Amino acid sequence: MPTVKYQKGDTVMGRWPGSSLYYQVKVLGFDSKSQLYTVIYKDGTELELKEQDIKSVTGFQTRSRSRSRSRSPARRRSRSRSPARTTRRSSSRTAAAVAATAITESTPSSRRDTRLKDTVEVRLSPVVSAYAALSLSDYRQGKPHFCELVRTLCICNQLDTQKINYLSEHGGRDAEEKLNLTKLILLIFLLFLVLPTGAYFWLLFLPAWVLFVILQGNLTDPSLINAPPPLPPLDTFWDAQALCFVILWILFQALLYILPVGKLSEGMPLRSGVRLKYRTNGFFAIMVSAIVVAVAVHQGADLTYIHSHFLQLATATFIISVLLSIYLYVRSPDLEFASVFSPGNVVYDFFKGRELNPRIKNFDLKFFCEMRPGLIGWCLINFAMALAEMKKHNLDAPSYAMILVNLFQLLYVVDGLWNEEAILTTMDLMHDGFGFMLAFGDLVWVPFTYTLQAYYLVLHPNALSLPAVIAIVTLKLIGFYIFRKSNSEKNAFRRNPSNPKLSHLKTIPTATGKSLLVSGWWGVVRHPNYLGDLIMALAWSLPCGFSHLLPWYYMIYFIILLVHRDSRDMSECRRKYGSAWDEYCRTVRYRIIPRVY
Ligand SMILES: NC(=O)C1=CN([C@@H]2O[C@H](COP(=O)(O)OP(=O)(O)OC[C@H]3O[C@@H](n4cnc5c(N)ncnc54)[C@H](OP(=O)(O)O)[C@@H]3O)[C@@H](O)[C@H]2O)C=CC1
Ligand SMILES: CC(C)=CCC[C@@H](C)[C@H]1CC=C2C3=C(CC[C@@]21C)[C@@]1(C)CC[C@H](O)C(C)(C)[C@@H]1CC3
């Protein structure tokens, strides 16, 4: 009779099948026939584990501590946690274990050999090994983000784990050769995207693009594929008054934000378990802003200034976003966040941000910038464009096209502010740092490029027939319905998974304690909210007609943005949820558009 190492009632660390994560478990018994231990997780889930998947509690450290030791996401992420990549060695009685704190093994040798371990684990598949080789050599050269991009792009190009595994099982050389072209294309993409050059690229490209589209909007024949118009003299960019207006607007919004009006909502738990509080009074802010603007117009304020000084206002806002990003960079970094996301590269850190939730006392800079000056500014600018159109064409009322664009986008923003709490469960708030990308995105990109349809219509009117108006409105409402319902469903579920209103929905439990919705909207496609958003984007461009590409810019940009976000989210969820995510993907096969994508 072999000796039983762990006894009934012992508290030990049990490896979660197919991952390198260990959770605290209690031994319930040992079956000498199968040589398996039955263990129970904290949530009551029982599993059978082999002896080598069990360790004593000593010799472990919390994952957060080990994370902060390694600043390399490349190293951390290439350590496969996907069950698809590893051989499952234990049998499970239930599909999932709801975990307490996830713990990784930490022995002196495992620490010493982290790099070796990475290589061994990722060699399980040819494609992954190519990625790993790339990432490791590039990591050594100080380009850890390089591998992140390859990984993201691999996923973008559908080289997901299942395909990779399929190829490793069936492919051999042929399959790998077939991938060469794809890899080549990926590498060309990388020339543009690779970081830190990628961060430089985006730092220059994003402002240049805003300038390009604004200048195009002033041309008689605007297009996205026209050569850029000649740069106006430098002094035309600058207008001190425009800067004052922008500062006043931001301060005004900040004042509304800090007023003790409206609900204090709790964010999602941070890694430390803390839940930050957010003042969700965005609807109040837009209402007050509308009243103030209406009074100002009534008092004779000429809002068409916004149209005639669009470039100067954009420049002023850009300057503010750069100053804000510098401030965000020089604030002391959030080490816990940086240890997970930041490779410690100055440009990359500046671009992506070093803190998840930078705050000045209770003033949350990311939340404020994402939901207030830019978003409400977007509606203000659209309204100003409608006035400019009336002035330019001597109209008593704006055109149908202008009214539709204004109303559609106003509805989108008002809805976002009305459901402001839901933003707390979105990727930006939960996972992304606050650096130049979001500061610029929130303050400049949103108000100065999302308004392009209205800006375009001032100089390029497009007459709409009544049936066209009805068709476009119907499309918008369909998109809005899908967008709102799906976002609310996920938000309600994340806030209270046992919400009785959602009890009819099927879910998959995951090892993190959170479950995934597999029916309802989230059972139709994996991102129903993106689907609704895309349909709405289509309805925003249609009123501008088909004469030029410029008003279709948002649609094109949005497809790229959402496809990229979906890939990023897919890889993040696969990392978080492992086999449960794969099961979700098997059940819900399409990402955004049913039966298409
Ligand atoms: N107009 C614009 O410029 C933009 C608009 N948007 C819109 O903003 C909204 C938010 O988008 P975004 O933050 O990108 O993504 P989501 O709101 O879709 O959030 C993704 C997260 O939802 C959770 N999740 C995914 N699948 C499930 C499931 N089956 N069941 C339960 N939870 C699930 C996961 O987080 P976890 O499990 O950790 O909770 C995942 O990381 C969308 O409507 C989008 O269209 C987004 C970007 C730009
Ligand atoms: C190219 C570049 C600079 C990208 C930055 C992306 C940001 C512009 C967007 C990322 C996610 C966003 C969201 C909204 C606006 C655009 C950004 C900031 C949003 C606030 C718009 C209103 C919606 O109702 C929303 C609240 C769902 C949405 C959230 C995501």
XYZ file of C-alpha atoms and ligand atoms in Angstrom:
675
model
C 0.000 0.000 0.000
C 1.653 3.282 -1.105
C 1.982 6.077 1.464
C -0.561 8.844 1.106
C 1.252 12.168 1.127
C -1.725 14.381 1.948
C -4.328 13.457 4.491
C -8.047 14.099 4.584
C -8.669 17.612 5.948
C -5.225 18.957 4.907
C -5.237 22.441 3.403
C -2.980 22.421 0.368
C -2.505 24.234 -2.936
C -4.196 22.545 -5.887
C -3.311 23.281 -9.490
C -6.245 24.351 -11.625
C -6.398 21.905 -14.556
C -4.675 23.150 -17.650
C -3.163 26.185 -15.991
C -0.207 27.086 -13.861
C -2.430 28.588 -11.202
C -2.792 27.098 -7.779
C -5.695 27.693 -5.436
C -6.165 26.822 -1.827
C -8.055 23.530 -1.509
C -8.933 21.043 1.167
C -8.177 17.339 0.724
C -11.337 15.237 0.974
C -9.827 11.866 0.296
C -7.521 9.704 -1.759
C -8.513 6.966 -4.184
C -5.742 4.397 -4.213
C -7.047 2.811 -7.439
C -6.923 5.933 -9.572
C -4.182 7.467 -7.406
C -6.186 10.697 -7.378
C -6.898 13.032 -4.520
C -10.363 14.474 -4.208
C -10.066 18.123 -3.219
C -12.601 20.840 -2.569
C -12.206 24.488 -3.535
C -13.442 27.347 -1.444
C -16.681 27.647 -3.388
C -17.482 23.991 -2.893
C -16.271 22.762 -6.268
C -14.726 19.308 -6.095
C -11.931 18.107 -8.349
C -9.714 15.074 -8.568
C -6.052 15.921 -8.747
C -2.866 13.938 -9.187
C -0.280 14.171 -6.472
C 2.052 16.251 -8.648
C -0.699 18.847 -9.045
C -0.810 19.372 -5.323
C 1.722 21.306 -3.287
C 1.964 22.165 0.331
C 0.972 25.714 1.252
C 4.539 26.703 2.122
C 6.627 27.625 -0.914
C 3.912 29.769 -2.438
C 3.555 33.459 -2.728
C 0.658 35.560 -3.872
C 0.536 36.306 -7.541
C 0.421 39.992 -6.982
C 3.775 39.871 -5.271
C 5.344 37.815 -7.986
C 3.862 40.155 -10.577
C 5.363 43.238 -9.138
C 8.747 41.558 -9.187
C 8.611 41.068 -12.935
C 7.833 44.152 -14.932
C 7.562 42.269 -18.155
C 4.139 41.537 -19.515
C 5.807 39.601 -22.282
C 7.290 37.220 -19.805
C 4.170 37.014 -17.779
C 1.776 36.558 -20.633
C 3.753 34.027 -22.577
C 3.397 31.714 -19.617
C 0.505 29.746 -21.010
C -2.581 29.508 -18.896
C -4.746 28.285 -21.698
C -5.950 24.785 -21.057
C -5.920 24.293 -24.796
C -2.174 24.487 -24.736
C -1.560 22.103 -21.917
C -2.563 18.554 -21.347
C -5.341 18.156 -18.877
C -4.135 15.872 -16.178
C -6.998 15.796 -13.787
C -10.606 14.957 -14.103
C -13.190 17.411 -12.944
C -16.560 16.800 -11.442
C -17.820 20.279 -12.102
C -16.927 22.620 -14.880
C -15.305 25.294 -12.821
C -13.803 26.341 -9.605
C -14.526 29.679 -8.120
C -11.248 30.719 -6.740
C -9.945 32.549 -3.804
C -6.690 34.358 -4.496
C -4.850 32.760 -7.381
C -1.382 31.760 -6.414
C 1.584 30.835 -8.552
C 4.270 28.466 -7.516
C 7.472 30.058 -6.446
C 10.503 28.021 -5.761
C 14.013 29.421 -6.176
C 14.570 27.287 -9.254
C 11.267 28.206 -10.824
C 12.130 31.849 -10.383
C 15.594 31.348 -11.865
C 14.177 29.468 -14.814
C 11.212 31.628 -15.645
C 12.520 32.316 -19.107
C 13.274 28.667 -19.726
C 9.799 27.743 -18.531
C 8.267 30.231 -20.947
C 10.070 28.686 -23.850
C 9.165 25.164 -22.922
C 5.512 25.940 -22.411
C 5.010 27.863 -25.582
C 6.809 25.318 -27.749
C 3.680 23.279 -27.661
C 2.651 24.791 -30.950
C 4.685 25.888 -33.973
C 2.995 29.247 -34.341
C 3.149 29.985 -30.710
C 6.780 28.998 -30.623
C 7.511 31.451 -33.414
C 5.815 34.073 -31.345
C 7.650 33.003 -28.248
C 11.029 33.030 -29.938
C 10.252 36.472 -31.217
C 9.080 37.687 -27.898
C 12.010 36.339 -25.966
C 14.698 37.629 -28.264
C 12.920 40.905 -28.542
C 12.400 40.994 -24.888
C 16.129 40.668 -24.407
C 16.592 43.597 -26.752
C 14.265 45.642 -24.618
C 11.195 45.456 -26.837
C 8.766 43.482 -24.732
C 5.739 45.088 -26.289
C 6.805 43.685 -29.658
C 5.598 40.244 -28.720
C 2.381 41.691 -27.345
C 1.670 43.111 -30.735
C 2.512 39.918 -32.544
C 0.182 38.174 -30.176
C -2.582 40.711 -30.675
C -2.127 40.561 -34.397
C -2.061 36.779 -34.368
C -5.410 36.953 -32.713
C -6.585 39.681 -35.080
C -5.768 37.345 -37.908
C -7.776 34.546 -36.438
C -4.706 32.646 -35.365
C -6.429 31.853 -32.156
C -5.485 29.111 -29.828
C -7.769 26.570 -31.392
C -6.244 27.067 -34.820
C -2.774 27.052 -33.397
C -3.425 23.797 -31.658
C -5.034 22.358 -34.740
C -1.966 23.230 -36.735
C 0.345 21.771 -34.193
C -1.603 18.551 -34.251
C -2.244 18.274 -37.986
C -0.079 20.805 -39.655
C 3.570 19.992 -39.546
C 5.541 21.792 -42.186
C 2.778 22.392 -44.768
C 0.536 24.140 -42.362
C 3.387 26.211 -41.100
C 4.370 27.232 -44.609
C 0.821 28.281 -45.295
C 1.152 30.575 -42.360
C 4.235 32.263 -43.737
C 2.289 34.696 -45.842
C 0.106 35.586 -42.913
C 3.169 36.067 -40.766
C 4.711 38.272 -43.419
C 1.592 40.407 -43.493
C 1.680 40.542 -39.728
C 5.253 41.697 -39.796
C 4.424 44.449 -42.269
C 1.688 45.564 -39.918
C 4.233 45.480 -37.164
C 6.386 47.972 -39.003
C 3.590 50.378 -38.298
C 2.560 49.145 -34.940
C 5.679 47.854 -33.253
C 6.498 49.579 -30.024
C 8.285 51.688 -28.979
C 8.448 52.911 -32.590
C 4.709 52.154 -32.584
C 4.123 54.527 -29.727
C 6.122 57.194 -31.565
C 4.138 56.437 -34.662
C 0.764 56.766 -32.950
C 1.885 59.843 -31.032
C 2.554 61.560 -34.339
C -0.080 59.896 -36.451
C -3.163 60.538 -34.285
C -2.790 64.348 -34.082
C -1.735 64.459 -37.760
C -4.860 62.519 -38.672
C -7.117 64.912 -36.785
C -5.455 67.798 -38.602
C -5.853 66.001 -41.920
C -9.578 65.345 -41.544
C -10.291 68.858 -40.283
C -8.491 70.342 -43.284
C -10.285 67.921 -45.626
C -13.632 69.014 -44.218
C -12.984 72.522 -45.516
C -12.343 71.387 -49.076
C -15.018 71.357 -51.757
C -14.161 67.759 -52.580
C -13.261 66.168 -49.279
C -12.113 62.608 -49.207
C -10.025 60.362 -47.056
C -7.915 59.286 -49.980
C -7.056 62.746 -51.322
C -3.524 63.939 -50.768
C -3.411 66.153 -47.685
C -4.125 69.789 -48.521
C -1.193 72.187 -48.070
C -0.578 73.081 -44.442
C -1.977 76.482 -43.506
C 0.537 78.981 -42.068
C 1.517 78.057 -38.530
C -0.073 81.086 -36.899
C -3.530 80.010 -38.114
C -3.368 77.110 -35.676
C -3.139 79.344 -32.692
C -5.872 81.420 -31.127
C -5.543 82.459 -27.491
C -9.286 82.992 -27.223
C -9.908 79.441 -28.396
C -7.590 78.161 -25.673
C -9.494 80.235 -23.069
C -12.812 78.793 -24.263
C -11.507 75.254 -24.050
C -10.109 75.802 -20.544
C -13.380 77.391 -19.431
C -15.355 74.476 -20.848
C -13.219 71.881 -19.058
C -13.379 73.817 -15.770
C -17.130 74.178 -16.112
C -17.493 70.435 -16.627
C -15.153 69.745 -13.712
C -17.308 71.955 -11.516
C -20.454 70.069 -12.496
C -18.676 66.783 -11.884
C -17.672 67.612 -8.325
C -21.057 68.966 -7.310
C -22.586 66.660 -4.712
C -25.505 65.920 -7.015
C -26.408 62.437 -8.238
C -25.403 58.984 -7.278
C -22.076 57.766 -5.947
C -21.553 54.516 -7.841
C -19.093 51.785 -7.032
C -16.598 50.664 -9.649
C -15.678 47.038 -10.214
C -13.382 45.579 -7.552
C -9.737 46.356 -8.222
C -7.090 43.684 -7.836
C -6.686 44.778 -4.236
C -10.418 44.182 -3.758
C -11.078 47.902 -3.249
C -14.065 49.408 -5.091
C -13.597 53.039 -6.021
C -16.531 55.412 -5.883
C -17.550 57.529 -8.848
C -19.911 60.487 -8.951
C -22.256 59.466 -11.782
C -24.039 62.744 -12.415
C -23.360 62.914 -16.162
C -27.001 63.324 -17.117
C -27.273 66.257 -14.740
C -24.087 67.716 -16.276
C -25.406 67.575 -19.844
C -28.749 69.069 -18.805
C -27.098 71.995 -17.022
C -24.699 72.436 -19.956
C -27.649 72.530 -22.388
C -29.399 75.191 -20.313
C -26.259 77.309 -20.033
C -25.605 77.043 -23.802
C -29.241 77.892 -24.605
C -29.089 80.952 -22.342
C -25.782 82.021 -23.907
C -27.211 81.719 -27.441
C -30.292 83.603 -26.342
C -28.012 86.322 -25.013
C -26.383 86.598 -28.424
C -23.382 84.277 -28.133
C -22.339 83.269 -31.638
C -21.715 79.534 -31.536
C -20.739 79.478 -35.205
C -17.368 80.581 -33.842
C -16.860 76.856 -33.207
C -17.175 76.127 -36.914
C -14.992 79.001 -38.040
C -12.338 78.251 -35.386
C -12.528 74.487 -35.491
C -8.821 74.082 -36.194
C -7.783 76.514 -33.462
C -10.071 74.863 -30.919
C -8.654 71.469 -31.850
C -5.095 72.776 -31.452
C -5.897 74.271 -28.049
C -7.485 71.023 -26.883
C -4.523 69.086 -28.209
C -2.144 71.222 -26.152
C -4.228 70.546 -23.059
C -4.252 66.815 -23.724
C -0.451 66.809 -24.065
C -0.043 68.746 -20.811
C -2.439 66.388 -19.087
C -0.532 63.367 -20.417
C 2.757 64.805 -19.148
C 1.170 65.355 -15.752
C -0.162 61.798 -15.790
C 3.261 60.491 -16.679
C 5.162 62.338 -13.970
C 2.740 61.412 -11.213
C 4.104 58.492 -9.292
C 3.201 55.324 -11.169
C 0.841 52.761 -9.813
C 3.368 49.960 -9.299
C 0.803 47.216 -9.159
C -0.671 48.380 -12.462
C 2.718 49.077 -14.039
C 4.036 45.684 -13.045
C 1.292 44.079 -15.039
C 0.955 46.306 -18.060
C 3.886 48.570 -18.464
C 7.162 47.409 -19.942
C 8.916 50.407 -18.429
C 9.490 52.132 -21.742
C 9.104 55.902 -21.475
C 7.272 56.447 -24.755
C 5.064 53.419 -24.295
C 4.253 54.388 -20.726
C 3.505 57.945 -21.774
C 1.207 56.655 -24.478
C -0.625 53.945 -22.544
C -0.440 55.499 -19.087
C 1.137 54.353 -15.860
C -1.940 54.389 -13.686
C -5.258 52.659 -14.003
C -7.253 55.170 -11.979
C -5.314 58.418 -11.542
C -7.151 60.567 -9.026
C -6.715 63.905 -7.345
C -8.423 63.191 -4.046
C -11.801 61.844 -5.214
C -11.588 63.434 -8.648
C -11.136 60.557 -11.084
C -9.291 61.969 -14.088
C -9.948 59.092 -16.483
C -13.647 58.814 -15.733
C -14.075 62.584 -15.946
C -12.230 62.929 -19.251
C -13.996 59.948 -20.833
C -17.506 61.024 -19.875
C -17.586 64.810 -19.663
C -15.704 67.542 -21.581
C -15.228 65.581 -24.829
C -18.524 63.746 -24.825
C -20.692 66.732 -23.939
C -18.411 68.886 -26.118
C -19.280 66.576 -29.031
C -22.969 67.590 -28.734
C -22.073 71.249 -28.328
C -19.975 71.160 -31.501
C -22.731 69.364 -33.438
C -25.214 71.990 -32.334
C -22.819 74.748 -33.401
C -22.483 73.072 -36.813
C -26.268 73.120 -37.212
C -26.243 76.876 -36.486
C -23.335 77.336 -38.890
C -25.255 75.473 -41.610
C -28.279 77.716 -41.114
C -26.090 80.821 -41.221
C -24.124 79.690 -44.261
C -27.135 78.690 -46.345
C -29.529 81.249 -44.935
C -31.910 78.630 -43.601
C -34.642 78.980 -41.013
C -33.957 75.481 -39.754
C -31.152 72.963 -40.194
C -31.415 70.415 -43.015
C -32.944 66.992 -42.370
C -29.514 65.412 -42.650
C -28.108 67.793 -40.049
C -31.068 67.235 -37.729
C -30.671 63.460 -37.976
C -26.944 63.548 -37.304
C -27.489 65.892 -34.343
C -30.336 63.888 -32.838
C -28.709 60.497 -33.360
C -25.452 61.495 -31.749
C -27.197 63.423 -28.994
C -29.189 60.301 -28.193
C -25.958 58.284 -28.073
C -24.283 60.701 -25.682
C -27.329 61.288 -23.479
C -27.848 57.549 -23.251
C -24.179 57.078 -22.295
C -24.559 59.681 -19.551
C -27.925 58.383 -18.370
C -26.382 54.924 -18.024
C -23.098 56.330 -16.817
C -22.695 53.604 -14.242
C -22.394 51.061 -17.062
C -19.133 52.624 -18.198
C -17.592 51.262 -15.005
C -17.766 47.735 -16.435
C -16.168 48.632 -19.780
C -12.627 47.772 -20.800
C -11.306 51.315 -20.618
C -12.342 51.803 -17.046
C -11.444 48.334 -15.827
C -8.243 47.560 -17.682
C -6.674 50.471 -19.564
C -4.188 52.922 -18.169
C -4.771 56.630 -18.484
C -2.076 58.150 -20.670
C -1.820 60.087 -23.896
C -3.921 57.606 -25.868
C -7.036 58.042 -23.773
C -6.409 61.682 -22.792
C -6.056 62.598 -26.450
C -8.834 60.187 -27.434
C -11.294 61.609 -24.922
C -10.466 65.295 -25.278
C -9.472 65.680 -28.940
C -10.367 62.605 -30.949
C -13.961 62.310 -29.795
C -15.078 65.950 -30.095
C -13.087 66.781 -33.226
C -13.486 63.638 -35.321
C -16.824 62.236 -34.141
C -18.360 65.539 -35.224
C -17.107 65.204 -38.791
C -20.515 64.347 -40.239
C -22.017 67.577 -38.895
C -18.874 69.514 -39.864
C -19.082 68.057 -43.363
C -22.765 68.912 -43.767
C -22.151 72.632 -43.168
C -20.340 72.960 -46.471
C -21.757 69.894 -48.240
C -25.539 69.764 -47.838
C -27.290 66.530 -48.696
C -31.036 66.552 -49.369
C -32.922 63.564 -47.954
C -36.293 62.239 -49.059
C -38.875 61.333 -46.431
C -38.605 57.567 -47.083
C -34.831 57.866 -46.696
C -35.322 59.683 -43.382
C -37.693 56.964 -42.167
C -35.346 54.172 -43.235
C -32.347 55.789 -41.548
C -34.288 56.466 -38.334
C -35.456 52.837 -38.263
C -31.889 51.624 -38.687
C -30.705 53.884 -35.901
C -33.416 52.646 -33.536
C -32.609 49.003 -34.258
C -28.927 49.639 -33.585
C -29.695 51.586 -30.453
C -31.976 48.859 -29.112
C -29.328 46.158 -29.552
C -26.613 48.406 -28.111
C -28.575 49.466 -25.044
C -30.145 46.112 -24.220
C -26.886 44.207 -24.480
C -24.849 46.736 -22.512
C -27.489 46.897 -19.774
C -27.723 43.118 -19.610
C -23.981 42.722 -19.084
C -23.799 45.607 -16.662
C -26.703 44.307 -14.572
C -25.173 40.833 -14.553
C -21.714 42.032 -13.565
C -23.153 44.150 -10.773
C -25.393 41.427 -9.406
C -24.996 37.963 -10.940
C -27.932 36.666 -8.900
C -30.254 39.414 -10.141
C -33.685 37.666 -10.357
C -34.415 39.481 -13.631
C -31.520 37.619 -15.209
C -32.215 34.237 -13.676
C -33.510 32.877 -17.004
C -30.110 33.364 -18.625
C -27.629 30.524 -18.994
C -24.153 31.111 -17.645
C -20.774 29.427 -17.542
C -18.891 29.665 -14.248
C -15.204 30.495 -14.440
C -12.280 29.886 -12.131
C -12.154 33.559 -11.143
C -15.539 33.502 -9.462
C -17.203 35.514 -12.234
C -19.528 33.794 -14.697
C -20.051 34.397 -18.393
C -23.449 34.904 -19.978
C -24.091 32.393 -22.759
C -27.674 33.173 -23.587
C -29.632 36.366 -24.043
C -27.790 39.021 -26.028
C -24.390 37.623 -25.121
C -25.460 34.285 -26.544
C -26.175 35.771 -29.984
C -22.632 36.999 -30.626
C -19.677 37.648 -28.346
C -19.997 41.407 -28.661
C -23.655 42.293 -29.288
C -22.996 45.810 -28.013
C -20.460 46.355 -30.830
C -23.028 45.119 -33.333
C -25.580 47.680 -32.163
C -22.926 50.384 -32.111
C -21.879 49.591 -35.684
C -25.464 49.722 -36.941
C -25.817 53.116 -35.289
C -22.548 54.277 -36.889
C -24.009 53.343 -40.263
C -27.104 55.398 -39.510
C -24.901 58.387 -38.643
C -23.092 58.349 -41.987
C -26.043 57.630 -44.259
C -27.598 61.128 -43.899
C -24.453 62.563 -45.483
C -24.917 60.584 -48.693
C -22.338 58.884 -50.836
C -20.661 61.815 -52.581
C -17.580 61.796 -50.391
C -15.659 59.442 -48.188
C -15.060 61.898 -45.340
C -18.422 61.480 -43.574
C -17.859 57.705 -43.756
C -14.659 58.116 -41.852
C -16.336 57.296 -38.524
C -17.797 54.078 -39.877
C -14.440 52.914 -41.257
C -12.545 53.916 -38.134
C -15.140 52.291 -35.927
C -14.974 48.942 -37.721
C -11.192 48.924 -37.251
C -11.466 50.056 -33.621
C -14.097 47.500 -32.664
C -12.452 44.592 -34.469
C -9.227 45.450 -32.686
C -10.970 45.895 -29.331
C -12.736 42.589 -29.782
C -9.413 40.817 -30.430
C -7.811 42.512 -27.456
C -10.746 41.567 -25.280
C -10.734 37.987 -26.578
C -7.101 37.474 -25.638
C -7.583 39.174 -22.287
C -10.628 37.012 -21.500
C -8.879 33.858 -22.619
C -6.032 34.756 -20.276
C -8.484 35.448 -17.440
C -10.977 32.661 -17.897
C -9.006 29.884 -19.640
C -11.112 26.874 -20.525
C -14.383 28.574 -19.558
C -13.702 31.220 -22.200
C -12.962 28.560 -24.798
C -16.228 26.896 -23.903
C -18.011 30.239 -24.325
C -16.389 30.708 -27.734
C -17.425 27.218 -28.788
C -21.013 27.938 -27.746
C -21.175 31.458 -29.188
C -19.300 31.132 -32.435
C -19.495 34.600 -33.925
C -17.760 37.662 -32.590
C -19.794 40.649 -33.766
C -22.016 39.860 -36.734
C -24.050 36.636 -36.578
C -22.974 34.124 -39.250
C -20.535 36.608 -40.759
C -17.819 37.498 -38.273
N -18.160 55.200 -29.719
C -16.962 54.786 -29.433
O -15.975 55.384 -29.817
C -16.760 53.557 -28.678
C -17.815 52.909 -28.125
N -17.605 51.759 -27.457
C -18.775 51.126 -26.874
O -18.563 51.060 -25.502
C -19.193 49.901 -24.967
C -18.232 49.166 -24.088
O -17.254 48.513 -24.887
P -15.951 47.731 -24.355
O -15.501 48.281 -23.084
O -14.982 47.697 -25.494
O -16.408 46.237 -24.193
P -17.533 45.517 -23.356
O -18.444 46.435 -22.655
O -18.134 44.562 -24.301
O -16.702 44.792 -22.247
C -15.960 43.620 -22.477
C -15.933 42.901 -21.160
O -17.215 42.354 -20.876
C -17.077 41.160 -20.133
N -17.695 40.087 -20.896
C -17.382 39.638 -22.121
N -18.186 38.634 -22.492
C -19.046 38.443 -21.476
C -20.115 37.533 -21.255
N -20.453 36.631 -22.147
N -20.779 37.616 -20.092
C -20.435 38.543 -19.170
N -19.423 39.418 -19.309
C -18.740 39.379 -20.456
C -15.590 40.933 -20.003
O -15.142 41.604 -18.820
P -15.198 40.950 -17.357
O -15.501 39.507 -17.557
O -13.869 41.225 -16.780
O -16.307 41.672 -16.655
C -15.003 41.710 -21.151
O -13.688 42.096 -20.921
C -19.676 49.090 -26.161
O -21.045 49.258 -26.346
C -18.937 49.683 -27.330
O -19.684 49.549 -28.502
C -16.374 51.236 -27.281
C -15.286 51.858 -27.814
C -15.380 53.076 -28.563
C -7.601 56.319 -31.714
C -7.806 56.660 -30.297
C -7.175 57.876 -29.818
C -8.522 55.846 -29.563
C -9.048 56.164 -28.257
C -10.381 55.498 -28.121
C -11.395 56.386 -27.427
C -11.711 57.570 -28.297
C -12.662 55.552 -27.159
C -12.335 54.319 -26.308
C -13.610 53.944 -25.708
C -14.474 54.993 -25.773
C -15.831 55.015 -25.362
C -16.637 56.096 -25.638
C -16.067 57.249 -26.376
C -14.826 56.909 -27.154
C -13.805 56.185 -26.347
C -13.272 57.081 -25.256
C -18.040 56.222 -25.049
C -17.830 57.094 -23.830
C -18.973 56.921 -26.023
C -20.411 56.996 -25.476
C -20.939 55.586 -25.256
O -22.301 55.606 -24.824
C -20.103 54.795 -24.283
C -20.293 55.317 -22.887
C -20.580 53.359 -24.304
C -18.621 54.826 -24.788
C -17.647 54.050 -23.907
C -16.367 53.804 -24.660
